[in-house]
Tab-separated table of C-alpha atoms and ligand atoms in Angstrom:
chain	number	residue	atom	x	y	z
M	1	MET	CA	0.072	-0.024	0.019
M	2	THR	CA	1.366	3.555	-0.729
M	3	THR	CA	-0.047	6.686	0.375
M	4	VAL	CA	-0.575	9.515	-2.072
M	5	ALA	CA	-1.988	13.026	-0.978
M	6	PRO	CA	-5.393	13.005	-1.502
M	7	ASP	CA	-6.761	15.460	-4.180
M	8	GLN	CA	-9.103	18.245	-3.398
M	9	VAL	CA	-10.829	20.188	-6.307
M	10	GLY	CA	-13.660	22.697	-5.059
M	11	THR	CA	-15.888	20.723	-2.740
M	12	ALA	CA	-15.173	17.623	-4.748
M	13	LEU	CA	-12.858	15.254	-3.012
M	14	ARG	CA	-10.812	12.545	-4.581
M	15	PHE	CA	-9.084	9.717	-2.441
M	16	PRO	CA	-5.672	8.393	-3.317
M	17	GLN	CA	-5.751	5.635	-5.529
M	18	GLY	CA	-5.813	2.298	-4.207
M	19	PHE	CA	-7.887	3.585	-1.098
M	20	ARG	CA	-9.899	0.497	-0.161
M	21	TRP	CA	-13.668	1.031	0.163
M	22	GLY	CA	-15.670	-1.608	1.651
M	23	ALA	CA	-18.419	-2.567	4.363
M	24	ALA	CA	-18.347	-4.420	7.730
M	25	THR	CA	-20.506	-6.828	9.545
M	26	ALA	CA	-19.865	-9.427	12.420
M	27	SER	CA	-20.818	-13.117	12.808
M	28	TYR	CA	-23.326	-13.187	15.637
M	29	GLN	CA	-24.854	-9.928	14.234
M	30	ILE	CA	-25.923	-11.318	10.691
M	31	GLU	CA	-25.096	-15.119	10.487
M	32	GLY	CA	-28.293	-16.743	12.559
M	33	ALA	CA	-28.006	-20.531	11.822
M	34	THR	CA	-26.792	-20.662	15.489
M	35	GLN	CA	-27.134	-24.231	15.898
M	36	GLU	CA	-26.169	-25.394	12.705
M	37	ASP	CA	-23.310	-27.649	11.386
M	38	GLY	CA	-21.927	-28.151	14.980
M	39	ARG	CA	-21.871	-24.648	16.504
M	40	THR	CA	-22.278	-24.551	20.109
M	41	PRO	CA	-23.666	-21.504	22.178
M	42	SER	CA	-21.498	-18.376	22.435
M	43	ILE	CA	-21.758	-15.715	25.378
M	44	TRP	CA	-24.083	-13.740	23.110
M	45	ASP	CA	-26.656	-16.439	23.077
M	46	THR	CA	-26.713	-16.861	26.729
M	47	PHE	CA	-26.786	-13.132	27.360
M	48	ALA	CA	-29.557	-12.583	24.862
M	49	ARG	CA	-31.658	-15.298	26.744
M	50	THR	CA	-31.094	-13.583	30.102
M	51	PRO	CA	-34.164	-11.638	30.968
M	52	GLY	CA	-33.817	-8.013	30.622
M	53	LYS	CA	-30.339	-7.795	29.074
M	54	VAL	CA	-31.422	-7.445	25.308
M	55	PHE	CA	-34.180	-5.302	23.873
M	56	GLU	CA	-37.424	-7.389	23.882
M	57	GLY	CA	-35.478	-10.466	24.582
M	58	HIS	CA	-33.929	-10.532	20.685
M	59	THR	CA	-31.648	-12.992	20.047
M	60	GLY	CA	-29.149	-13.899	16.783
M	61	ASP	CA	-30.804	-17.072	16.225
M	62	VAL	CA	-31.883	-16.091	12.779
M	63	ALA	CA	-30.542	-12.554	12.352
M	64	CYS	CA	-30.162	-11.703	8.585
M	65	ASP	CA	-29.968	-15.617	8.087
M	66	HIS	CA	-26.678	-14.684	6.208
M	67	TYR	CA	-25.402	-18.138	6.750
M	68	HIS	CA	-27.965	-19.111	4.124
M	69	ARG	CA	-28.143	-16.302	2.313
M	70	TYR	CA	-24.582	-15.197	1.758
M	71	ARG	CA	-24.434	-15.878	-2.159
M	72	ASP	CA	-26.981	-12.953	-2.378
M	73	ASP	CA	-25.494	-10.871	-0.012
M	74	VAL	CA	-21.994	-11.307	-1.974
M	75	ALA	CA	-23.841	-10.383	-5.131
M	76	MET	CA	-25.451	-7.405	-3.787
M	77	MET	CA	-21.807	-6.184	-2.352
M	78	ALA	CA	-20.720	-6.766	-5.968
M	79	GLU	CA	-23.487	-4.538	-7.375
M	80	LEU	CA	-22.509	-1.829	-4.939
M	81	GLY	CA	-18.756	-2.129	-5.783
M	82	ILE	CA	-17.641	-2.655	-2.445
M	83	GLY	CA	-13.890	-3.775	-2.930
M	84	THR	CA	-13.292	-5.176	0.871
M	85	TYR	CA	-15.351	-6.885	3.037
M	86	ARG	CA	-14.771	-7.198	6.838
M	87	PHE	CA	-16.471	-10.247	8.446
M	88	SER	CA	-15.958	-12.158	11.730
M	89	ILE	CA	-15.465	-15.737	12.622
M	90	ALA	CA	-17.673	-17.183	14.973
M	91	TRP	CA	-15.426	-18.828	17.347
M	92	PRO	CA	-18.017	-21.463	18.358
M	93	ARG	CA	-18.442	-22.692	14.869
M	94	ILE	CA	-14.672	-23.391	14.469
M	95	LYS	CA	-13.956	-24.676	17.973
M	96	PRO	CA	-17.313	-25.907	19.537
M	97	ASP	CA	-15.233	-26.979	22.740
M	98	GLY	CA	-13.760	-23.432	22.625
M	99	SER	CA	-10.201	-25.108	22.748
M	100	GLY	CA	-9.255	-28.389	21.025
M	101	PRO	CA	-10.620	-30.018	17.953
M	102	VAL	CA	-11.564	-28.180	14.882
M	103	ASN	CA	-14.851	-28.468	13.464
M	104	GLY	CA	-14.542	-28.656	9.788
M	105	ARG	CA	-18.018	-27.786	8.674
M	106	GLY	CA	-17.721	-24.332	10.655
M	107	LEU	CA	-14.617	-23.641	8.498
M	108	ASP	CA	-16.337	-24.825	5.627
M	109	PHE	CA	-18.856	-21.747	5.919
M	110	TYR	CA	-16.189	-19.313	5.754
M	111	ASP	CA	-14.240	-21.034	3.066
M	112	ARG	CA	-17.558	-20.696	0.904
M	113	LEU	CA	-17.845	-17.203	1.996
M	114	VAL	CA	-14.390	-16.439	0.954
M	115	ASP	CA	-14.389	-18.112	-2.463
M	116	GLU	CA	-17.879	-16.335	-3.320
M	117	LEU	CA	-16.138	-13.026	-2.375
M	118	LEU	CA	-13.041	-13.872	-4.563
M	119	ALA	CA	-15.046	-14.544	-7.373
M	120	LYS	CA	-16.811	-11.430	-7.294
M	121	GLY	CA	-13.610	-9.250	-6.933
M	122	ILE	CA	-14.060	-8.489	-3.333
M	123	ALA	CA	-11.159	-8.701	-0.923
M	124	PRO	CA	-12.051	-10.573	2.275
M	125	MET	CA	-10.968	-9.384	5.724
M	126	ALA	CA	-11.419	-11.608	8.593
M	127	THR	CA	-11.672	-10.500	12.208
M	128	LEU	CA	-10.847	-13.530	14.648
M	129	TYR	CA	-12.986	-12.127	17.625
M	130	HIS	CA	-15.974	-9.869	17.352
M	131	TRP	CA	-17.405	-10.722	20.768
M	132	ASP	CA	-18.771	-14.299	20.398
M	133	LEU	CA	-16.715	-16.235	23.057
M	134	PRO	CA	-17.707	-19.952	23.101
M	135	GLN	CA	-19.920	-20.167	26.490
M	136	VAL	CA	-17.799	-23.216	27.329
M	137	LEU	CA	-14.919	-20.871	27.670
M	138	GLU	CA	-16.686	-18.199	29.697
M	139	ASP	CA	-17.575	-21.333	32.124
M	140	ARG	CA	-13.755	-21.350	32.943
M	141	GLY	CA	-13.644	-17.873	33.474
M	142	GLY	CA	-13.623	-16.208	29.793
M	143	TRP	CA	-11.295	-13.520	29.470
M	144	THR	CA	-10.512	-13.255	33.045
M	145	ASN	CA	-8.567	-16.732	32.520
M	146	ARG	CA	-5.196	-16.475	30.821
M	147	ASP	CA	-5.768	-19.740	28.903
M	148	THR	CA	-8.282	-17.951	26.718
M	149	ALA	CA	-5.594	-15.958	25.343
M	150	TYR	CA	-3.864	-19.052	24.063
M	151	TYR	CA	-7.310	-20.399	22.903
M	152	LEU	CA	-7.509	-17.378	20.543
M	153	ALA	CA	-4.178	-18.071	19.262
M	154	ASP	CA	-5.117	-21.683	18.390
M	155	LEU	CA	-8.356	-20.381	16.677
M	156	ALA	CA	-6.177	-17.939	14.792
M	157	ALA	CA	-3.888	-20.683	13.606
M	158	ALA	CA	-6.612	-23.208	12.659
M	159	THR	CA	-8.385	-20.312	10.594
M	160	VAL	CA	-5.332	-19.271	8.801
M	161	ALA	CA	-4.584	-22.551	8.031
M	162	ARG	CA	-7.668	-23.126	6.212
M	163	LEU	CA	-8.215	-19.535	4.800
M	164	GLY	CA	-4.763	-17.998	4.797
M	165	ASP	CA	-4.240	-18.825	1.067
M	166	ARG	CA	-7.129	-16.708	0.079
M	167	VAL	CA	-7.548	-14.207	2.991
M	168	ALA	CA	-4.416	-11.722	3.177
M	169	THR	CA	-5.928	-9.206	5.584
M	170	TRP	CA	-6.711	-10.266	9.332
M	171	THR	CA	-7.919	-8.568	12.235
M	172	THR	CA	-7.410	-10.047	15.809
M	173	LEU	CA	-9.827	-8.251	17.978
M	174	ASN	CA	-12.581	-5.955	17.413
M	175	GLU	CA	-13.083	-3.323	20.155
M	176	PRO	CA	-11.447	-5.015	23.249
M	177	TRP	CA	-12.552	-2.041	25.399
M	178	CYS	CA	-16.128	-3.141	24.803
M	179	SER	CA	-15.333	-6.963	25.400
M	180	ALA	CA	-13.464	-5.772	28.806
M	181	PHE	CA	-15.602	-2.942	29.938
M	182	LEU	CA	-18.962	-3.340	28.626
M	183	GLY	CA	-18.601	-7.141	29.201
M	184	TYR	CA	-16.996	-7.625	32.572
M	185	ALA	CA	-17.505	-4.110	34.266
M	186	ALA	CA	-20.668	-2.561	33.059
M	187	GLY	CA	-22.436	-5.697	32.310
M	188	VAL	CA	-24.351	-4.381	29.569
M	189	HIS	CA	-22.617	-6.765	27.279
M	190	ALA	CA	-22.131	-10.725	27.229
M	191	PRO	CA	-21.025	-11.984	29.785
M	192	GLY	CA	-22.860	-9.457	31.790
M	193	ARG	CA	-20.476	-9.344	34.619
M	194	GLU	CA	-19.936	-6.255	36.807
M	195	ASP	CA	-16.562	-6.575	38.426
M	196	PRO	CA	-13.845	-4.052	37.650
M	197	THR	CA	-11.030	-6.627	38.585
M	198	ALA	CA	-12.434	-8.993	36.070
M	199	ALA	CA	-12.604	-6.318	33.535
M	200	PHE	CA	-8.848	-5.375	33.995
M	201	GLU	CA	-7.786	-9.103	33.938
M	202	ALA	CA	-9.827	-9.202	30.683
M	203	VAL	CA	-7.908	-6.247	29.173
M	204	HIS	CA	-4.615	-7.816	29.616
M	205	HIS	CA	-5.722	-11.262	28.336
M	206	LEU	CA	-7.253	-9.829	25.378
M	207	LEU	CA	-3.995	-7.944	24.545
M	208	LEU	CA	-2.028	-11.045	25.125
M	209	GLY	CA	-4.590	-12.965	22.730
M	210	HIS	CA	-4.192	-10.190	20.271
M	211	GLY	CA	-0.271	-10.546	20.353
M	212	LEU	CA	-0.268	-14.425	20.479
M	213	SER	CA	-2.614	-14.347	17.289
M	214	VAL	CA	-0.453	-12.003	15.498
M	215	GLN	CA	2.155	-14.460	15.787
M	216	ALA	CA	0.018	-17.273	14.767
M	217	LEU	CA	-1.395	-15.551	11.930
M	218	ARG	CA	1.824	-14.575	10.551
M	219	ALA	CA	3.412	-18.361	11.031
M	220	GLY	CA	0.164	-19.360	9.109
M	221	GLY	CA	1.247	-16.997	6.255
M	222	ALA	CA	-1.288	-13.824	7.056
M	223	ARG	CA	0.002	-11.047	4.630
M	224	GLU	CA	-1.680	-8.300	6.695
M	225	VAL	CA	-2.352	-8.307	10.284
M	226	SER	CA	-4.221	-5.586	12.523
M	227	LEU	CA	-6.075	-4.972	15.580
M	228	THR	CA	-9.311	-3.111	15.575
M	229	LEU	CA	-9.824	-0.485	18.383
M	230	ASN	CA	-13.049	2.107	19.257
M	231	LEU	CA	-10.913	4.856	19.959
M	232	ALA	CA	-12.326	8.059	21.522
M	233	ARG	CA	-12.024	11.768	20.942
M	234	VAL	CA	-12.713	13.104	24.256
M	235	ARG	CA	-13.109	16.994	24.591
M	236	PRO	CA	-12.823	18.820	27.738
M	237	ASP	CA	-15.718	20.797	28.956
M	238	ASP	CA	-13.618	23.827	29.497
M	239	PRO	CA	-10.326	23.645	27.457
M	240	ALA	CA	-8.658	26.348	29.910
M	241	ASP	CA	-9.365	24.393	33.111
M	242	PRO	CA	-6.434	22.104	33.758
M	243	HIS	CA	-8.643	20.014	35.942
M	244	ASP	CA	-10.696	19.235	32.759
M	245	LEU	CA	-7.841	18.575	30.971
M	246	ALA	CA	-6.716	15.923	33.556
M	247	ALA	CA	-10.203	14.479	33.266
M	248	VAL	CA	-9.861	14.170	29.599
M	249	HIS	CA	-6.471	12.352	30.207
M	250	LEU	CA	-7.924	9.830	32.537
M	251	ILE	CA	-10.952	9.143	30.379
M	252	GLU	CA	-8.878	8.817	27.069
M	253	GLY	CA	-6.458	6.534	29.293
M	254	LEU	CA	-8.906	3.788	29.541
M	255	HIS	CA	-10.159	4.294	25.828
M	256	ASN	CA	-6.987	4.841	24.069
M	257	ARG	CA	-3.683	4.760	25.748
M	258	LEU	CA	-4.570	1.801	27.694
M	259	TRP	CA	-4.631	-0.190	24.379
M	260	LEU	CA	-2.456	1.837	21.962
M	261	ASP	CA	0.485	2.044	24.181
M	262	PRO	CA	1.317	-1.681	24.765
M	263	VAL	CA	0.576	-2.377	21.286
M	264	LEU	CA	2.338	0.486	19.642
M	265	ARG	CA	4.998	1.721	22.218
M	266	GLY	CA	5.407	-1.712	24.176
M	267	ALA	CA	4.232	-0.910	27.596
M	268	TYR	CA	1.148	0.297	29.463
M	269	PRO	CA	1.104	3.805	30.535
M	270	ALA	CA	2.108	4.230	34.354
M	271	ASP	CA	-1.481	5.540	35.231
M	272	MET	CA	-3.106	2.728	33.495
M	273	LEU	CA	-0.628	0.267	35.449
M	274	ALA	CA	-1.711	1.871	38.516
M	275	LEU	CA	-5.474	1.098	37.630
M	276	PHE	CA	-4.509	-2.755	37.117
M	277	ARG	CA	-2.847	-2.482	40.860
M	278	ARG	CA	-5.770	-0.627	42.430
M	279	PHE	CA	-8.305	-3.386	41.184
M	280	GLY	CA	-6.003	-6.209	41.911
M	281	ALA	CA	-5.522	-7.027	38.525
M	282	ASP	CA	-1.675	-6.693	38.072
M	283	HIS	CA	-1.311	-10.373	39.010
M	284	ALA	CA	-2.438	-10.944	35.270
M	285	ILE	CA	0.731	-9.534	33.739
M	286	ARG	CA	3.695	-11.551	33.662
M	287	PRO	CA	7.282	-10.968	32.500
M	288	GLY	CA	7.492	-11.096	28.701
M	289	ASP	CA	3.953	-10.516	28.044
M	290	ASP	CA	4.627	-6.816	26.919
M	291	ALA	CA	6.972	-8.089	24.066
M	292	ILE	CA	4.238	-10.448	22.862
M	293	ILE	CA	1.666	-7.794	22.873
M	294	ALA	CA	3.763	-5.267	21.143
M	295	ALA	CA	4.281	-7.468	18.003
M	296	PRO	CA	4.465	-5.306	15.041
M	297	ILE	CA	1.164	-4.796	13.135
M	298	ASP	CA	0.688	-3.738	9.692
M	299	PHE	CA	-2.055	-1.206	10.305
M	300	LEU	CA	-4.413	-0.177	13.140
M	301	GLY	CA	-7.849	-0.509	12.457
M	302	VAL	CA	-10.142	2.489	13.707
M	303	ASN	CA	-13.669	2.481	14.454
M	304	TYR	CA	-15.543	5.536	15.368
M	305	TYR	CA	-19.024	6.797	15.831
M	306	GLN	CA	-19.130	9.634	18.646
M	307	PRO	CA	-17.287	12.257	20.338
M	308	ALA	CA	-17.343	12.548	24.149
M	309	ARG	CA	-17.054	15.439	26.450
M	310	VAL	CA	-15.911	15.507	30.211
M	311	ARG	CA	-15.386	17.696	32.914
M	312	ALA	CA	-13.582	17.341	36.308
M	313	ALA	CA	-16.235	17.272	39.194
M	314	LEU	CA	-16.234	16.145	42.934
M	315	GLY	CA	-18.382	13.289	43.959
M	316	VAL	CA	-18.942	11.655	40.204
M	317	ASP	CA	-17.154	9.422	37.952
M	318	GLY	CA	-17.174	8.109	34.579
M	319	GLY	CA	-19.596	5.231	35.362
M	320	PRO	CA	-19.452	1.814	35.501
M	321	ALA	CA	-18.009	1.062	32.252
M	322	ASN	CA	-15.142	3.422	33.174
M	323	PRO	CA	-13.562	2.004	36.655
M	324	GLY	CA	-11.295	4.139	38.396
M	325	THR	CA	-12.413	7.631	36.968
M	326	GLU	CA	-13.449	9.127	40.137
M	327	GLY	CA	-13.691	13.109	39.476
M	328	ALA	CA	-14.265	12.730	35.887
M	329	GLU	CA	-17.761	13.257	34.636
M	330	TYR	CA	-19.300	12.761	30.814
M	331	VAL	CA	-21.292	15.813	30.176
M	332	ALA	CA	-24.047	16.355	27.415
M	333	GLN	CA	-23.156	17.918	24.124
M	334	ASP	CA	-25.141	20.250	22.141
M	335	LEU	CA	-25.094	18.238	18.968
M	336	PRO	CA	-27.476	16.447	16.473
M	337	VAL	CA	-27.917	12.799	17.714
M	338	THR	CA	-28.584	9.555	15.834
M	339	ALA	CA	-31.198	6.855	16.807
M	340	MET	CA	-28.719	5.632	19.460
M	341	ASP	CA	-28.533	9.246	20.837
M	342	TRP	CA	-24.882	9.191	19.914
M	343	PRO	CA	-23.930	12.802	19.216
M	344	VAL	CA	-22.809	13.688	15.613
M	345	ASP	CA	-19.692	15.692	14.967
M	346	PRO	CA	-17.319	14.677	11.964
M	347	SER	CA	-14.871	17.378	13.182
M	348	SER	CA	-14.040	14.961	16.071
M	349	PHE	CA	-13.100	12.239	13.815
M	350	TYR	CA	-10.748	14.540	12.060
M	351	GLU	CA	-9.274	15.466	15.462
M	352	LEU	CA	-8.843	12.029	16.489
M	353	LEU	CA	-7.146	11.101	13.166
M	354	ILE	CA	-4.612	13.801	13.519
M	355	ARG	CA	-4.151	12.864	17.178
M	356	LEU	CA	-3.462	9.522	16.479
M	357	SER	CA	-0.841	10.262	13.709
M	358	THR	CA	0.764	12.871	16.183
M	359	ASP	CA	1.077	10.503	19.102
M	360	TYR	CA	1.804	7.266	17.188
M	361	PRO	CA	3.490	8.260	14.282
M	362	GLY	CA	4.308	5.691	11.533
M	363	THR	CA	1.036	3.699	11.899
M	364	PRO	CA	-0.827	3.334	8.892
M	365	MET	CA	-4.728	3.323	9.661
M	366	MET	CA	-7.781	1.882	8.306
M	367	ILE	CA	-11.235	3.097	9.219
M	368	THR	CA	-12.824	-0.373	10.026
M	369	GLU	CA	-16.075	0.806	11.168
M	370	ASN	CA	-18.212	4.193	10.954
M	371	GLY	CA	-22.031	4.750	10.176
M	372	ALA	CA	-25.018	5.379	12.157
M	373	ALA	CA	-28.423	4.288	13.073
M	374	TYR	CA	-31.616	5.979	12.238
M	375	ASP	CA	-35.196	5.503	12.459
M	376	ASP	CA	-35.427	4.233	8.742
M	377	VAL	CA	-38.661	3.868	7.169
M	378	LEU	CA	-39.222	1.621	4.089
M	379	VAL	CA	-41.907	3.379	1.749
M	380	GLU	CA	-42.602	1.532	-1.366
M	381	ASP	CA	-39.400	-0.235	-1.829
M	382	ARG	CA	-37.205	2.823	-0.966
M	383	VAL	CA	-35.586	3.995	2.481
M	384	ALA	CA	-34.834	7.905	2.058
M	385	ASP	CA	-31.970	7.876	4.790
M	386	THR	CA	-30.724	11.312	4.173
M	387	ASP	CA	-29.558	11.447	7.806
M	388	ARG	CA	-27.238	8.509	7.098
M	389	VAL	CA	-25.986	9.827	3.919
M	390	GLY	CA	-25.210	13.295	5.675
M	391	PHE	CA	-23.289	11.157	8.555
M	392	LEU	CA	-21.242	9.263	5.929
M	393	ALA	CA	-20.630	12.195	3.954
M	394	GLY	CA	-19.490	14.276	6.797
M	395	HIS	CA	-17.154	11.635	8.267
M	396	LEU	CA	-15.524	10.935	5.045
M	397	ARG	CA	-14.772	14.680	4.532
M	398	ALA	CA	-13.251	14.623	7.971
M	399	VAL	CA	-11.172	11.429	6.898
M	400	HIS	CA	-10.043	13.224	3.848
M	401	GLN	CA	-9.017	16.282	5.728
M	402	ALA	CA	-7.023	14.557	8.137
M	403	MET	CA	-5.150	12.651	5.238
M	404	ALA	CA	-4.557	15.918	3.448
M	405	GLU	CA	-2.825	16.896	6.660
M	406	GLY	CA	-0.702	13.744	6.786
M	407	ALA	CA	-2.858	11.112	8.523
M	408	ASP	CA	-2.119	7.833	6.856
M	409	VAL	CA	-5.599	6.364	6.281
M	410	ARG	CA	-5.494	3.310	3.594
M	411	GLY	CA	-9.267	2.543	3.692
M	412	TYR	CA	-12.841	2.983	4.875
M	413	LEU	CA	-15.421	0.509	5.791
M	414	ALA	CA	-19.205	1.502	6.420
M	415	TRP	CA	-20.976	-0.010	9.457
M	416	SER	CA	-22.739	-1.668	8.425
M	417	LEU	CA	-23.687	-3.510	5.044
M	418	LEU	CA	-26.993	-4.683	6.392
M	419	ASP	CA	-29.305	-3.942	9.207
M	420	ASN	CA	-28.434	-6.225	11.838
M	421	TYR	CA	-28.534	-7.432	15.495
M	422	GLU	CA	-27.321	-4.366	17.406
M	423	TRP	CA	-26.141	-6.034	20.583
M	424	GLY	CA	-28.317	-4.978	23.701
M	425	TYR	CA	-30.526	-2.975	21.222
M	426	GLY	CA	-31.489	-6.275	19.323
M	427	TYR	CA	-33.235	-5.361	15.932
M	428	GLY	CA	-34.239	-2.159	17.623
M	429	LYS	CA	-31.518	-0.097	15.868
M	430	ARG	CA	-30.669	-0.240	12.195
M	431	PHE	CA	-27.104	0.782	11.126
M	432	GLY	CA	-27.293	-1.005	7.543
M	433	ILE	CA	-26.980	0.843	4.260
M	434	VAL	CA	-29.296	-2.277	3.044
M	435	HIS	CA	-32.647	-2.353	4.736
M	436	VAL	CA	-33.349	-5.907	6.123
M	437	ASP	CA	-36.991	-6.999	6.643
M	438	TYR	CA	-36.755	-9.490	9.473
M	439	ASP	CA	-40.263	-11.096	8.642
M	440	THR	CA	-39.087	-12.107	4.997
M	441	GLN	CA	-35.274	-11.618	4.824
M	442	ARG	CA	-35.833	-9.282	1.944
M	443	ARG	CA	-32.923	-6.790	1.343
M	444	THR	CA	-33.704	-3.346	-0.074
M	445	LEU	CA	-30.788	-0.676	-0.831
M	446	LYS	CA	-31.196	2.394	1.135
M	447	ASP	CA	-30.570	5.572	-0.626
M	448	SER	CA	-27.112	5.679	1.504
M	449	ALA	CA	-26.209	2.478	-0.230
M	450	ARG	CA	-26.797	3.761	-3.662
M	451	TRP	CA	-25.082	6.959	-2.570
M	452	TYR	CA	-22.055	4.891	-1.174
M	453	ALA	CA	-21.795	3.110	-4.299
M	454	ALA	CA	-21.597	6.498	-6.246
M	455	VAL	CA	-18.893	7.422	-4.034
M	456	ILE	CA	-16.729	4.195	-4.541
M	457	GLY	CA	-17.371	4.599	-8.199
M	458	ARG	CA	-15.852	7.986	-8.284
M	459	ASN	CA	-13.396	7.171	-5.528
M	460	GLY	CA	-14.466	10.172	-3.626
M	461	LEU	CA	-17.213	12.799	-2.797
M	462	ASP	CA	-18.626	15.488	-5.403
Z	501	FCB	C1	-19.486	-1.258	17.330
Z	501	FCB	C2	-19.393	-2.616	17.120
Z	501	FCB	C3	-20.317	-3.094	16.025
Z	501	FCB	C4	-21.627	-2.507	15.843
Z	501	FCB	C5	-21.344	-1.012	15.900
Z	501	FCB	C6	-22.471	-0.081	15.949
Z	501	FCB	O1	-19.134	-0.969	18.550
Z	501	FCB	O2	-18.047	-3.205	16.539
Z	501	FCB	O3	-20.484	-4.639	16.024
Z	501	FCB	O4	-22.548	-2.761	17.117
Z	501	FCB	O5	-20.500	-0.500	17.179
């Protein structure tokens, strides 16, 4: 991959030649077929069935039925001109016991998917772990158990052995912040635990699993290996107040530095190490782990949705997903919001990309998710989702601006190809550029899909 300064003519933007355009999904969110071909339950199957955890008790049992409809879905991607498709591997399909024997039938699905993609000229990009840990492993402690990191590397080895001849680009983890802090501290994601010690143990074992998987993937011949993080752009309520700036530093620590520093600089930041100690999780960190975690990656995957704003205040903290943040408080932002109530401000994306390229120079990036949920309505075979078009256009302009100022961004993947199972929100939130009728499984291109196809076709915006 080479980086060329992007072109800008008037308001029309063009991205460098070779810029990768695509869309992303994740196994549990779209596949369905949760009991087919030897798959065992994941933590999300269990969590979804736990009363009160997911909107209206929705599960991924059927989801978009992509497991059976992947051919049509790939054909649709080809029509849109999508060049890269990021999907994830369902661990309990490949290793029904979590560790140990490989289930060939589970791998067969991804084999067929990859062949179908390649036949249509679409580059497959596989994420190893997008949150569907086998329940059997959670029963043994899940990410609080060091063994899980080694089992992830076993999954990596088995998967690259089968697909590595055709899949060039790999991602180890998707958003480990969510796995650790939403899953083990706030309890709003599977496995639904509310224990900050467990969350910090999970942080370390996820990162260790990442590093070990990088080794396994490279040993198996993977050409490009990456890690996808959901990185935060946190603004101070009062930029002139040093206490607010300290609150920003702390919150950004948990979201950004805790992950970026060990991977890209070789060690946890001192203030984050102090949090491991404070919550009694530092025992998880063993000599030699740092070097494993810092294995070089080929690019950093950046998922971005919304900015945050914090201030310093007594007697408050950043909430259960942000353990150890006493004195730092999230504050409301006066911005338009999506159907998730997530504030929209593309300039924050620009600021994040500049910040990343300044703080971690020499790290190529790929936008591995960006998108928005809106209350779409299907009227006579059409979804006029102008809000989503506005969101995507604004964020693409932000990426372009950051690139013009030196950020090394190699591609952009929209979240998501399809409306799908939005975790705790079930099917209640629609992020797709393609509408899915869950009763009939009928797919309808939204206006945003047609717009995105035009963007891809001209390699930019007019
Ligand atoms: C990200 C997840 C993805 C999807 C989007 C909306 O945090 O990686 O699966 O839920 O948010």
